[in-house]
Backbone atoms as SQL, in Angstrom:
CREATE TABLE atoms (id INTEGER PRIMARY KEY, chain TEXT, resi INTEGER, resn TEXT, atom TEXT, x REAL, y REAL, z REAL);
INSERT INTO atoms VALUES
  (1, 'A', 1, 'MET', 'N', 12.964, -12.993, 12.805),
  (2, 'A', 1, 'MET', 'CA', 12.226, -12.055, 12.882),
  (3, 'A', 1, 'MET', 'C', 12.337, -11.569, 14.125),
  (4, 'A', 2, 'ARG', 'N', 11.642, -10.326, 14.374),
  (5, 'A', 2, 'ARG', 'CA', 11.507, -9.703, 15.844),
  (6, 'A', 2, 'ARG', 'C', 10.139, -10.152, 16.382),
  (7, 'A', 3, 'ALA', 'N', 9.496, -10.269, 15.867),
  (8, 'A', 3, 'ALA', 'CA', 8.089, -10.815, 16.441),
  (9, 'A', 3, 'ALA', 'C', 8.141, -12.171, 17.325),
  (10, 'A', 4, 'GLN', 'N', 9.309, -13.110, 17.190),
  (11, 'A', 4, 'GLN', 'CA', 9.664, -14.323, 17.804),
  (12, 'A', 4, 'GLN', 'C', 9.313, -13.658, 19.606),
  (13, 'A', 5, 'GLY', 'N', 8.589, -14.850, 19.964),
  (14, 'A', 5, 'GLY', 'CA', 8.090, -14.755, 21.243),
  (15, 'A', 5, 'GLY', 'C', 6.729, -13.716, 21.486),
  (16, 'A', 6, 'HIS', 'N', 6.277, -13.366, 20.620),
  (17, 'A', 6, 'HIS', 'CA', 4.959, -12.786, 20.652),
  (18, 'A', 6, 'HIS', 'C', 4.223, -13.136, 19.834),
  (19, 'A', 7, 'ILE', 'N', 2.797, -12.757, 20.485),
  (20, 'A', 7, 'ILE', 'CA', 1.695, -13.474, 19.978),
  (21, 'A', 7, 'ILE', 'C', 1.147, -12.802, 18.305),
  (22, 'A', 8, 'VAL', 'N', 1.318, -13.774, 17.587),
  (23, 'A', 8, 'VAL', 'CA', 1.073, -13.424, 16.195),
  (24, 'A', 8, 'VAL', 'C', -0.068, -14.107, 15.915),
  (25, 'A', 9, 'THR', 'N', -0.823, -13.724, 14.475),
  (26, 'A', 9, 'THR', 'CA', -1.945, -14.508, 13.916),
  (27, 'A', 9, 'THR', 'C', -1.548, -14.847, 12.576),
  (28, 'A', 10, 'LEU', 'N', -1.937, -15.767, 12.332),
  (29, 'A', 10, 'LEU', 'CA', -1.401, -15.861, 10.376),
  (30, 'A', 10, 'LEU', 'C', -2.941, -17.027, 9.960),
  (31, 'A', 11, 'GLU', 'N', -3.212, -16.393, 8.596),
  (32, 'A', 11, 'GLU', 'CA', -4.063, -17.293, 8.230),
  (33, 'A', 11, 'GLU', 'C', -3.290, -18.192, 6.462),
  (34, 'A', 12, 'ILE', 'N', -4.026, -19.454, 6.851),
  (35, 'A', 12, 'ILE', 'CA', -3.472, -20.043, 5.748),
  (36, 'A', 12, 'ILE', 'C', -4.480, -20.405, 4.685),
  (37, 'A', 13, 'THR', 'N', -3.774, -20.738, 3.550),
  (38, 'A', 13, 'THR', 'CA', -4.402, -21.151, 2.293),
  (39, 'A', 13, 'THR', 'C', -5.630, -21.898, 2.036),
  (40, 'A', 14, 'SER', 'N', -6.182, -22.636, 3.449),
  (41, 'A', 14, 'SER', 'CA', -7.103, -23.363, 3.240),
  (42, 'A', 14, 'SER', 'C', -7.831, -22.550, 4.028),
  (43, 'A', 15, 'GLY', 'N', -7.906, -21.562, 4.350),
  (44, 'A', 15, 'GLY', 'CA', -8.788, -20.137, 5.179),
  (45, 'A', 15, 'GLY', 'C', -9.168, -20.210, 6.746),
  (46, 'A', 16, 'GLN', 'N', -7.815, -21.144, 7.239),
  (47, 'A', 16, 'GLN', 'CA', -7.871, -21.261, 8.982),
  (48, 'A', 16, 'GLN', 'C', -6.977, -20.472, 9.224),
  (49, 'A', 17, 'THR', 'N', -7.594, -19.742, 10.179),
  (50, 'A', 17, 'THR', 'CA', -6.372, -19.015, 11.068),
  (51, 'A', 17, 'THR', 'C', -5.688, -19.524, 12.502),
  (52, 'A', 18, 'TYR', 'N', -4.660, -19.154, 12.694),
  (53, 'A', 18, 'TYR', 'CA', -3.699, -19.848, 13.592),
  (54, 'A', 18, 'TYR', 'C', -3.099, -18.660, 14.530),
  (55, 'A', 19, 'ARG', 'N', -3.816, -18.656, 15.930),
  (56, 'A', 19, 'ARG', 'CA', -2.916, -17.672, 16.714),
  (57, 'A', 19, 'ARG', 'C', -2.297, -17.968, 18.283),
  (58, 'A', 20, 'GLY', 'N', -1.376, -17.743, 18.287),
  (59, 'A', 20, 'GLY', 'CA', -0.096, -18.037, 19.044),
  (60, 'A', 20, 'GLY', 'C', 0.742, -17.380, 18.891),
  (61, 'A', 21, 'LYS', 'N', 1.786, -17.774, 20.189),
  (62, 'A', 21, 'LYS', 'CA', 3.054, -17.796, 20.542),
  (63, 'A', 21, 'LYS', 'C', 4.154, -17.810, 19.511),
  (64, 'A', 22, 'LEU', 'N', 5.049, -17.333, 18.272),
  (65, 'A', 22, 'LEU', 'CA', 5.858, -17.592, 17.549),
  (66, 'A', 22, 'LEU', 'C', 7.345, -17.932, 18.463),
  (67, 'A', 23, 'LEU', 'N', 7.830, -19.365, 17.844),
  (68, 'A', 23, 'LEU', 'CA', 8.349, -19.660, 18.544),
  (69, 'A', 23, 'LEU', 'C', 9.414, -19.489, 17.529),
  (70, 'A', 24, 'GLU', 'N', 9.451, -19.783, 16.106),
  (71, 'A', 24, 'GLU', 'CA', 10.870, -19.807, 14.675),
  (72, 'A', 24, 'GLU', 'C', 9.801, -19.151, 13.683),
  (73, 'A', 25, 'ALA', 'N', 10.406, -18.436, 12.936),
  (74, 'A', 25, 'ALA', 'CA', 9.827, -18.109, 11.529),
  (75, 'A', 25, 'ALA', 'C', 11.172, -18.191, 10.587),
  (76, 'A', 26, 'GLU', 'N', 11.357, -18.991, 9.816),
  (77, 'A', 26, 'GLU', 'CA', 12.290, -19.195, 8.728),
  (78, 'A', 26, 'GLU', 'C', 12.549, -17.872, 7.692),
  (79, 'A', 27, 'ASP', 'N', 13.257, -17.720, 7.025),
  (80, 'A', 27, 'ASP', 'CA', 13.336, -17.101, 5.573),
  (81, 'A', 27, 'ASP', 'C', 12.072, -17.480, 4.313),
  (82, 'A', 28, 'ASN', 'N', 11.579, -19.026, 4.354),
  (83, 'A', 28, 'ASN', 'CA', 10.858, -19.007, 3.728),
  (84, 'A', 28, 'ASN', 'C', 9.679, -19.265, 4.136),
  (85, 'A', 29, 'MET', 'N', 9.219, -18.480, 5.322),
  (86, 'A', 29, 'MET', 'CA', 7.782, -18.160, 6.064),
  (87, 'A', 29, 'MET', 'C', 7.346, -19.542, 6.520),
  (88, 'A', 30, 'ASN', 'N', 8.175, -20.383, 6.628),
  (89, 'A', 30, 'ASN', 'CA', 7.895, -22.049, 7.510),
  (90, 'A', 30, 'ASN', 'C', 7.632, -21.000, 9.007),
  (91, 'A', 31, 'VAL', 'N', 6.558, -21.538, 9.686),
  (92, 'A', 31, 'VAL', 'CA', 6.950, -20.860, 11.091),
  (93, 'A', 31, 'VAL', 'C', 6.569, -22.114, 12.331),
  (94, 'A', 32, 'GLN', 'N', 6.795, -21.523, 13.349),
  (95, 'A', 32, 'GLN', 'CA', 6.400, -23.092, 14.309),
  (96, 'A', 32, 'GLN', 'C', 6.033, -21.554, 15.710),
  (97, 'A', 33, 'LEU', 'N', 5.047, -22.090, 16.208),
  (98, 'A', 33, 'LEU', 'CA', 4.128, -21.520, 16.955),
  (99, 'A', 33, 'LEU', 'C', 3.383, -22.842, 18.189),
  (100, 'A', 34, 'LYS', 'N', 3.409, -22.161, 19.378),
  (101, 'A', 34, 'LYS', 'CA', 3.007, -22.810, 20.515),
  (102, 'A', 34, 'LYS', 'C', 1.788, -22.149, 21.270),
  (103, 'A', 35, 'ASP', 'N', 0.898, -22.849, 22.528),
  (104, 'A', 35, 'ASP', 'CA', -0.037, -22.492, 23.052),
  (105, 'A', 35, 'ASP', 'C', -0.860, -21.837, 21.643),
  (106, 'A', 36, 'ILE', 'N', -1.368, -22.665, 20.668),
  (107, 'A', 36, 'ILE', 'CA', -2.280, -22.228, 19.372),
  (108, 'A', 36, 'ILE', 'C', -3.854, -22.053, 19.565),
  (109, 'A', 37, 'THR', 'N', -4.621, -20.959, 19.272),
  (110, 'A', 37, 'THR', 'CA', -6.091, -20.987, 19.218),
  (111, 'A', 37, 'THR', 'C', -6.634, -21.213, 17.478),
  (112, 'A', 38, 'VAL', 'N', -7.151, -22.259, 16.918),
  (113, 'A', 38, 'VAL', 'CA', -6.921, -22.312, 15.422),
  (114, 'A', 38, 'VAL', 'C', -9.189, -22.223, 15.528),
  (115, 'A', 39, 'THR', 'N', -8.869, -21.181, 14.061),
  (116, 'A', 39, 'THR', 'CA', -10.614, -21.035, 13.906),
  (117, 'A', 39, 'THR', 'C', -10.465, -21.447, 12.732),
  (118, 'A', 40, 'ALA', 'N', -11.645, -22.479, 12.166),
  (119, 'A', 40, 'ALA', 'CA', -11.453, -23.141, 11.132),
  (120, 'A', 40, 'ALA', 'C', -12.712, -21.934, 10.469),
  (121, 'A', 41, 'ARG', 'N', -12.785, -22.223, 9.126),
  (122, 'A', 41, 'ARG', 'CA', -13.590, -21.332, 8.086),
  (123, 'A', 41, 'ARG', 'C', -14.907, -21.598, 8.432),
  (124, 'A', 42, 'ASP', 'N', -15.517, -22.214, 9.278),
  (125, 'A', 42, 'ASP', 'CA', -16.868, -22.355, 9.548),
  (126, 'A', 42, 'ASP', 'C', -16.875, -21.998, 11.174),
  (127, 'A', 43, 'GLY', 'N', -15.748, -21.336, 11.724),
  (128, 'A', 43, 'GLY', 'CA', -15.810, -20.999, 12.824),
  (129, 'A', 43, 'GLY', 'C', -15.615, -21.526, 14.379),
  (130, 'A', 44, 'ARG', 'N', -15.433, -22.871, 13.850),
  (131, 'A', 44, 'ARG', 'CA', -14.941, -24.000, 15.150),
  (132, 'A', 44, 'ARG', 'C', -13.859, -23.311, 15.338),
  (133, 'A', 45, 'VAL', 'N', -13.487, -23.644, 16.983),
  (134, 'A', 45, 'VAL', 'CA', -12.449, -23.164, 17.674),
  (135, 'A', 45, 'VAL', 'C', -11.835, -24.058, 18.167),
  (136, 'A', 46, 'SER', 'N', -10.771, -24.467, 17.922),
  (137, 'A', 46, 'SER', 'CA', -9.807, -25.673, 18.586),
  (138, 'A', 46, 'SER', 'C', -8.638, -25.346, 19.347),
  (139, 'A', 47, 'HIS', 'N', -7.835, -25.880, 19.955),
  (140, 'A', 47, 'HIS', 'CA', -6.526, -25.542, 20.562),
  (141, 'A', 47, 'HIS', 'C', -5.546, -26.629, 20.530),
  (142, 'A', 48, 'LEU', 'N', -4.282, -26.079, 20.043),
  (143, 'A', 48, 'LEU', 'CA', -3.205, -26.887, 19.559),
  (144, 'A', 48, 'LEU', 'C', -1.931, -26.480, 20.682),
  (145, 'A', 49, 'ASP', 'N', -1.314, -27.414, 21.173),
  (146, 'A', 49, 'ASP', 'CA', 0.059, -26.989, 21.938),
  (147, 'A', 49, 'ASP', 'C', 1.412, -26.539, 21.165),
  (148, 'A', 50, 'GLN', 'N', 1.281, -27.096, 20.117),
  (149, 'A', 50, 'GLN', 'CA', 2.572, -26.799, 19.497),
  (150, 'A', 50, 'GLN', 'C', 2.488, -26.992, 17.918),
  (151, 'A', 51, 'VAL', 'N', 2.461, -26.185, 16.668),
  (152, 'A', 51, 'VAL', 'CA', 2.614, -26.392, 15.146),
  (153, 'A', 51, 'VAL', 'C', 3.356, -26.210, 14.670),
  (154, 'A', 52, 'TYR', 'N', 3.913, -26.652, 13.504),
  (155, 'A', 52, 'TYR', 'CA', 4.915, -26.100, 12.195),
  (156, 'A', 52, 'TYR', 'C', 3.432, -26.339, 10.860),
  (157, 'A', 53, 'ILE', 'N', 4.178, -24.922, 10.527),
  (158, 'A', 53, 'ILE', 'CA', 3.252, -24.575, 9.057),
  (159, 'A', 53, 'ILE', 'C', 4.476, -23.960, 7.954),
  (160, 'A', 54, 'ARG', 'N', 4.003, -24.964, 7.356),
  (161, 'A', 54, 'ARG', 'CA', 4.722, -24.817, 6.025),
  (162, 'A', 54, 'ARG', 'C', 4.747, -23.667, 5.039),
  (163, 'A', 55, 'GLY', 'N', 5.548, -22.630, 4.812),
  (164, 'A', 55, 'GLY', 'CA', 5.580, -21.203, 4.409),
  (165, 'A', 55, 'GLY', 'C', 5.042, -21.170, 3.132),
  (166, 'A', 56, 'SER', 'N', 4.552, -22.053, 2.366),
  (167, 'A', 56, 'SER', 'CA', 3.899, -22.086, 0.995),
  (168, 'A', 56, 'SER', 'C', 2.420, -22.353, 1.165),
  (169, 'A', 57, 'HIS', 'N', 2.017, -22.695, 2.822),
  (170, 'A', 57, 'HIS', 'CA', 0.737, -22.259, 3.122),
  (171, 'A', 57, 'HIS', 'C', 0.226, -21.013, 3.802),
  (172, 'A', 58, 'VAL', 'N', 1.115, -20.426, 3.882),
  (173, 'A', 58, 'VAL', 'CA', 0.904, -19.324, 4.471),
  (174, 'A', 58, 'VAL', 'C', 0.497, -18.219, 3.661),
  (175, 'A', 59, 'ARG', 'N', -0.840, -17.601, 4.139),
  (176, 'A', 59, 'ARG', 'CA', -1.509, -16.613, 3.300),
  (177, 'A', 59, 'ARG', 'C', -1.104, -15.013, 3.942),
  (178, 'A', 60, 'PHE', 'N', -1.430, -14.822, 5.037),
  (179, 'A', 60, 'PHE', 'CA', -0.582, -13.962, 5.545),
  (180, 'A', 60, 'PHE', 'C', -0.455, -14.323, 7.033),
  (181, 'A', 61, 'PHE', 'N', 0.559, -12.966, 7.620),
  (182, 'A', 61, 'PHE', 'CA', 0.457, -12.851, 9.125),
  (183, 'A', 61, 'PHE', 'C', 0.030, -11.164, 9.731),
  (184, 'A', 62, 'ILE', 'N', -0.392, -11.673, 10.984),
  (185, 'A', 62, 'ILE', 'CA', -0.550, -10.546, 11.440),
  (186, 'A', 62, 'ILE', 'C', 0.370, -10.413, 12.897),
  (187, 'A', 63, 'VAL', 'N', 1.303, -9.350, 12.448),
  (188, 'A', 63, 'VAL', 'CA', 1.955, -9.164, 13.908),
  (189, 'A', 63, 'VAL', 'C', 1.642, -8.202, 14.839),
  (190, 'A', 64, 'PRO', 'N', 2.151, -8.165, 16.181),
  (191, 'A', 64, 'PRO', 'CA', 1.947, -6.786, 16.848),
  (192, 'A', 64, 'PRO', 'C', 2.318, -5.363, 16.468),
  (193, 'A', 65, 'ASP', 'N', 1.503, -4.463, 17.150),
  (194, 'A', 65, 'ASP', 'CA', 1.184, -3.011, 16.421),
  (195, 'A', 65, 'ASP', 'C', 2.350, -2.757, 16.829),
  (196, 'A', 66, 'MET', 'N', 3.346, -3.299, 18.301),
  (197, 'A', 66, 'MET', 'CA', 4.663, -2.684, 18.169),
  (198, 'A', 66, 'MET', 'C', 5.768, -2.913, 17.292),
  (199, 'A', 67, 'LEU', 'N', 5.457, -3.183, 16.592),
  (200, 'A', 67, 'LEU', 'CA', 6.546, -4.050, 15.544),
  (201, 'A', 67, 'LEU', 'C', 6.392, -3.019, 14.232),
  (202, 'A', 68, 'ARG', 'N', 5.320, -1.964, 14.244),
  (203, 'A', 68, 'ARG', 'CA', 4.869, -1.285, 13.231),
  (204, 'A', 68, 'ARG', 'C', 6.450, -0.434, 12.523),
  (205, 'A', 69, 'ASN', 'N', 7.092, -0.214, 13.696),
  (206, 'A', 69, 'ASN', 'CA', 8.419, 0.989, 13.426),
  (207, 'A', 69, 'ASN', 'C', 9.936, 0.004, 13.051),
  (208, 'A', 70, 'ALA', 'N', 9.770, -1.224, 13.073),
  (209, 'A', 70, 'ALA', 'CA', 10.813, -2.192, 12.624),
  (210, 'A', 70, 'ALA', 'C', 11.305, -2.397, 11.405),
  (211, 'A', 71, 'PRO', 'N', 12.511, -2.521, 11.589),
  (212, 'A', 71, 'PRO', 'CA', 13.122, -2.060, 9.969),
  (213, 'A', 71, 'PRO', 'C', 12.619, -2.859, 8.664),
  (214, 'A', 72, 'MET', 'N', 12.326, -4.364, 9.117),
  (215, 'A', 72, 'MET', 'CA', 12.154, -4.851, 8.360),
  (216, 'A', 72, 'MET', 'C', 10.871, -4.577, 7.464),
  (217, 'A', 73, 'PHE', 'N', 10.259, -3.522, 8.157),
  (218, 'A', 73, 'PHE', 'CA', 8.581, -3.437, 7.553),
  (219, 'A', 73, 'PHE', 'C', 8.710, -2.119, 6.766),
  (220, 'A', 74, 'ARG', 'N', 9.976, -1.356, 6.866),
  (221, 'A', 74, 'ARG', 'CA', 9.873, 0.084, 6.039),
  (222, 'A', 74, 'ARG', 'C', 10.180, 0.209, 4.878),
  (223, 'A', 75, 'SER', 'N', 9.332, 0.680, 3.660),
  (224, 'A', 75, 'SER', 'CA', 9.381, 0.620, 2.572),
  (225, 'A', 75, 'SER', 'C', 10.899, 1.156, 2.495),
  (226, 'A', 76, 'ARG', 'N', 11.231, 0.099, 1.143),
  (227, 'A', 76, 'ARG', 'CA', 12.702, 0.708, 0.572),
  (228, 'A', 76, 'ARG', 'C', 12.852, 2.003, -0.585),
  (229, 'A', 77, 'ASN', 'N', 13.499, 2.440, -0.534),
  (230, 'A', 77, 'ASN', 'CA', 13.479, 3.445, -1.412),
  (231, 'A', 77, 'ASN', 'C', 13.614, 3.159, -2.745),
  (232, 'A', 78, 'VAL', 'N', 12.561, 4.037, -3.529),
  (233, 'A', 78, 'VAL', 'CA', 12.267, 3.259, -4.553),
  (234, 'A', 78, 'VAL', 'C', 13.011, 3.975, -5.618),
  (235, 'A', 79, 'ARG', 'N', 13.595, 3.469, -6.871),
  (236, 'A', 79, 'ARG', 'CA', 14.515, 4.539, -7.486),
  (237, 'A', 79, 'ARG', 'C', 13.331, 5.101, -8.773),
  (238, 'A', 80, 'GLY', 'N', 13.538, 6.250, -9.495),
  (239, 'A', 80, 'GLY', 'CA', 12.883, 6.817, -10.191),
  (240, 'A', 80, 'GLY', 'C', 12.995, 6.177, -11.271),
  (241, 'A', 81, 'ARG', 'N', 11.963, 6.872, -12.341),
  (242, 'A', 81, 'ARG', 'CA', 11.788, 5.896, -13.549),
  (243, 'A', 81, 'ARG', 'C', 13.214, 5.724, -14.615),
  (244, 'A', 82, 'GLY', 'N', 13.284, 4.930, -15.192),
  (245, 'A', 82, 'GLY', 'CA', 15.028, 4.528, -15.694),
  (246, 'A', 82, 'GLY', 'C', 14.269, 3.726, -16.899),
  (247, 'A', 83, 'VAL', 'N', 15.314, 3.307, -17.795),
  (248, 'A', 83, 'VAL', 'CA', 15.355, 2.192, -18.662),
  (249, 'A', 83, 'VAL', 'C', 14.775, 1.030, -17.997),
  (250, 'A', 84, 'GLY', 'N', 13.783, 0.494, -18.266),
  (251, 'A', 84, 'GLY', 'CA', 13.578, -1.087, -18.202),
  (252, 'A', 84, 'GLY', 'C', 12.331, -0.728, -16.816),
  (253, 'A', 85, 'MET', 'N', 11.409, 0.083, -16.371),
  (254, 'A', 85, 'MET', 'CA', 10.990, 0.540, -15.630),
  (255, 'A', 85, 'MET', 'C', 9.377, 0.262, -16.101),
  (256, 'A', 86, 'ALA', 'N', 9.533, 0.233, -17.458),
  (257, 'A', 86, 'ALA', 'CA', 8.380, 0.049, -18.239),
  (258, 'A', 86, 'ALA', 'C', 8.303, -1.001, -19.021),
  (259, 'A', 87, 'ARG', 'N', 7.025, -1.362, -19.738),
  (260, 'A', 87, 'ARG', 'CA', 7.119, -2.892, -20.460),
  (261, 'A', 87, 'ARG', 'C', 6.909, -2.061, -21.959),
  (262, 'A', 88, 'GLY', 'N', 7.485, -2.811, -22.945),
  (263, 'A', 88, 'GLY', 'CA', 6.932, -2.248, -24.025),
  (264, 'A', 88, 'GLY', 'C', 7.802, -2.362, -25.124),
  (265, 'A', 89, 'ARG', 'N', 7.634, -2.047, -26.572),
  (266, 'A', 89, 'ARG', 'CA', 8.795, -2.264, -27.523),
  (267, 'A', 89, 'ARG', 'C', 9.403, -0.659, -27.639),
  (268, 'A', 90, 'ALA', 'N', 8.944, 0.552, -26.762),
  (269, 'A', 90, 'ALA', 'CA', 9.528, 1.724, -26.928),
  (270, 'A', 90, 'ALA', 'C', 10.530, 1.497, -25.696),
  (271, 'A', 91, 'THR', 'N', 10.685, 0.720, -24.659),
  (272, 'A', 91, 'THR', 'CA', 11.397, 0.769, -24.008),
  (273, 'A', 91, 'THR', 'C', 12.782, -0.048, -24.290),
  (274, 'A', 92, 'VAL', 'N', 12.423, -1.022, -25.179),
  (275, 'A', 92, 'VAL', 'CA', 13.520, -2.090, -25.348),
  (276, 'A', 92, 'VAL', 'C', 14.705, -0.820, -26.668),
  (277, 'A', 93, 'SER', 'N', 13.423, -0.565, -27.432),
  (278, 'A', 93, 'SER', 'CA', 14.275, 0.443, -28.559),
  (279, 'A', 93, 'SER', 'C', 14.826, 1.384, -27.807),
  (280, 'A', 94, 'ARG', 'N', 14.830, 2.224, -26.626),
  (281, 'A', 94, 'ARG', 'CA', 15.499, 3.448, -25.948),
  (282, 'A', 94, 'ARG', 'C', 16.531, 2.522, -25.086),
  (283, 'A', 95, 'ALA', 'N', 16.295, 1.386, -24.984),
  (284, 'A', 95, 'ALA', 'CA', 17.721, 0.778, -24.518),
  (285, 'A', 95, 'ALA', 'C', 18.613, 0.291, -24.863),
  (286, 'A', 96, 'ARG', 'N', 18.169, 0.061, -26.331),
  (287, 'A', 96, 'ARG', 'CA', 19.036, -0.230, -27.364),
  (288, 'A', 96, 'ARG', 'C', 19.838, 0.693, -28.120),
  (289, 'A', 97, 'ALA', 'N', 18.978, 1.544, -27.886),
  (290, 'A', 97, 'ALA', 'CA', 20.077, 3.220, -28.667),
  (291, 'A', 97, 'ALA', 'C', 20.760, 3.782, -28.005),
  (292, 'A', 98, 'SER', 'N', 21.006, 3.390, -26.072),
  (293, 'A', 98, 'SER', 'CA', 21.572, 4.468, -25.468),
  (294, 'A', 98, 'SER', 'C', 22.817, 2.968, -25.156),
  (295, 'A', 99, 'GLY', 'N', 22.531, 2.042, -25.733),
  (296, 'A', 99, 'GLY', 'CA', 23.528, 1.437, -25.598),
  (297, 'A', 99, 'GLY', 'C', 24.580, 1.260, -26.605),
  (298, 'A', 100, 'ARG', 'N', 24.241, 1.755, -28.010),
  (299, 'A', 100, 'ARG', 'CA', 25.075, 1.929, -29.135),
  (300, 'A', 100, 'ARG', 'C', 25.429, 3.210, -29.139),
  (301, 'A', 101, 'GLY', 'N', 25.702, 4.384, -27.928),
  (302, 'A', 101, 'GLY', 'CA', 26.156, 5.677, -27.868),
  (303, 'A', 101, 'GLY', 'C', 25.008, 6.592, -28.366),
  (304, 'A', 102, 'GLY', 'N', 23.348, 5.957, -28.699),
  (305, 'A', 102, 'GLY', 'CA', 22.462, 7.240, -28.907),
  (306, 'A', 102, 'GLY', 'C', 22.419, 7.357, -30.421),
  (307, 'A', 103, 'ARG', 'N', 22.614, 6.133, -30.869),
  (308, 'A', 103, 'ARG', 'CA', 22.382, 6.131, -32.668),
  (309, 'A', 103, 'ARG', 'C', 21.087, 5.959, -32.670);
């Protein structure tokens, strides 16, 4: 992740927020931070030297604005409507008809 070495903020599912320098981020969103300020849901603030947070506990990340144009945040080209884009009986029947040569 390009945010490594930068200050990031993340919120976990319990409502606590962690703000610190990102040491490592894995594909499954496991993160390791150092020099962290932890803000509890009730507003209490504490400091930690280093922490490892499991990715399944992460609700969201806030990354620096300088990464706004990073390739990983660009939207991918969305293909237009086609078979399978909608749900329901009509879509299934169209897919079957096109598979049999249009009958």
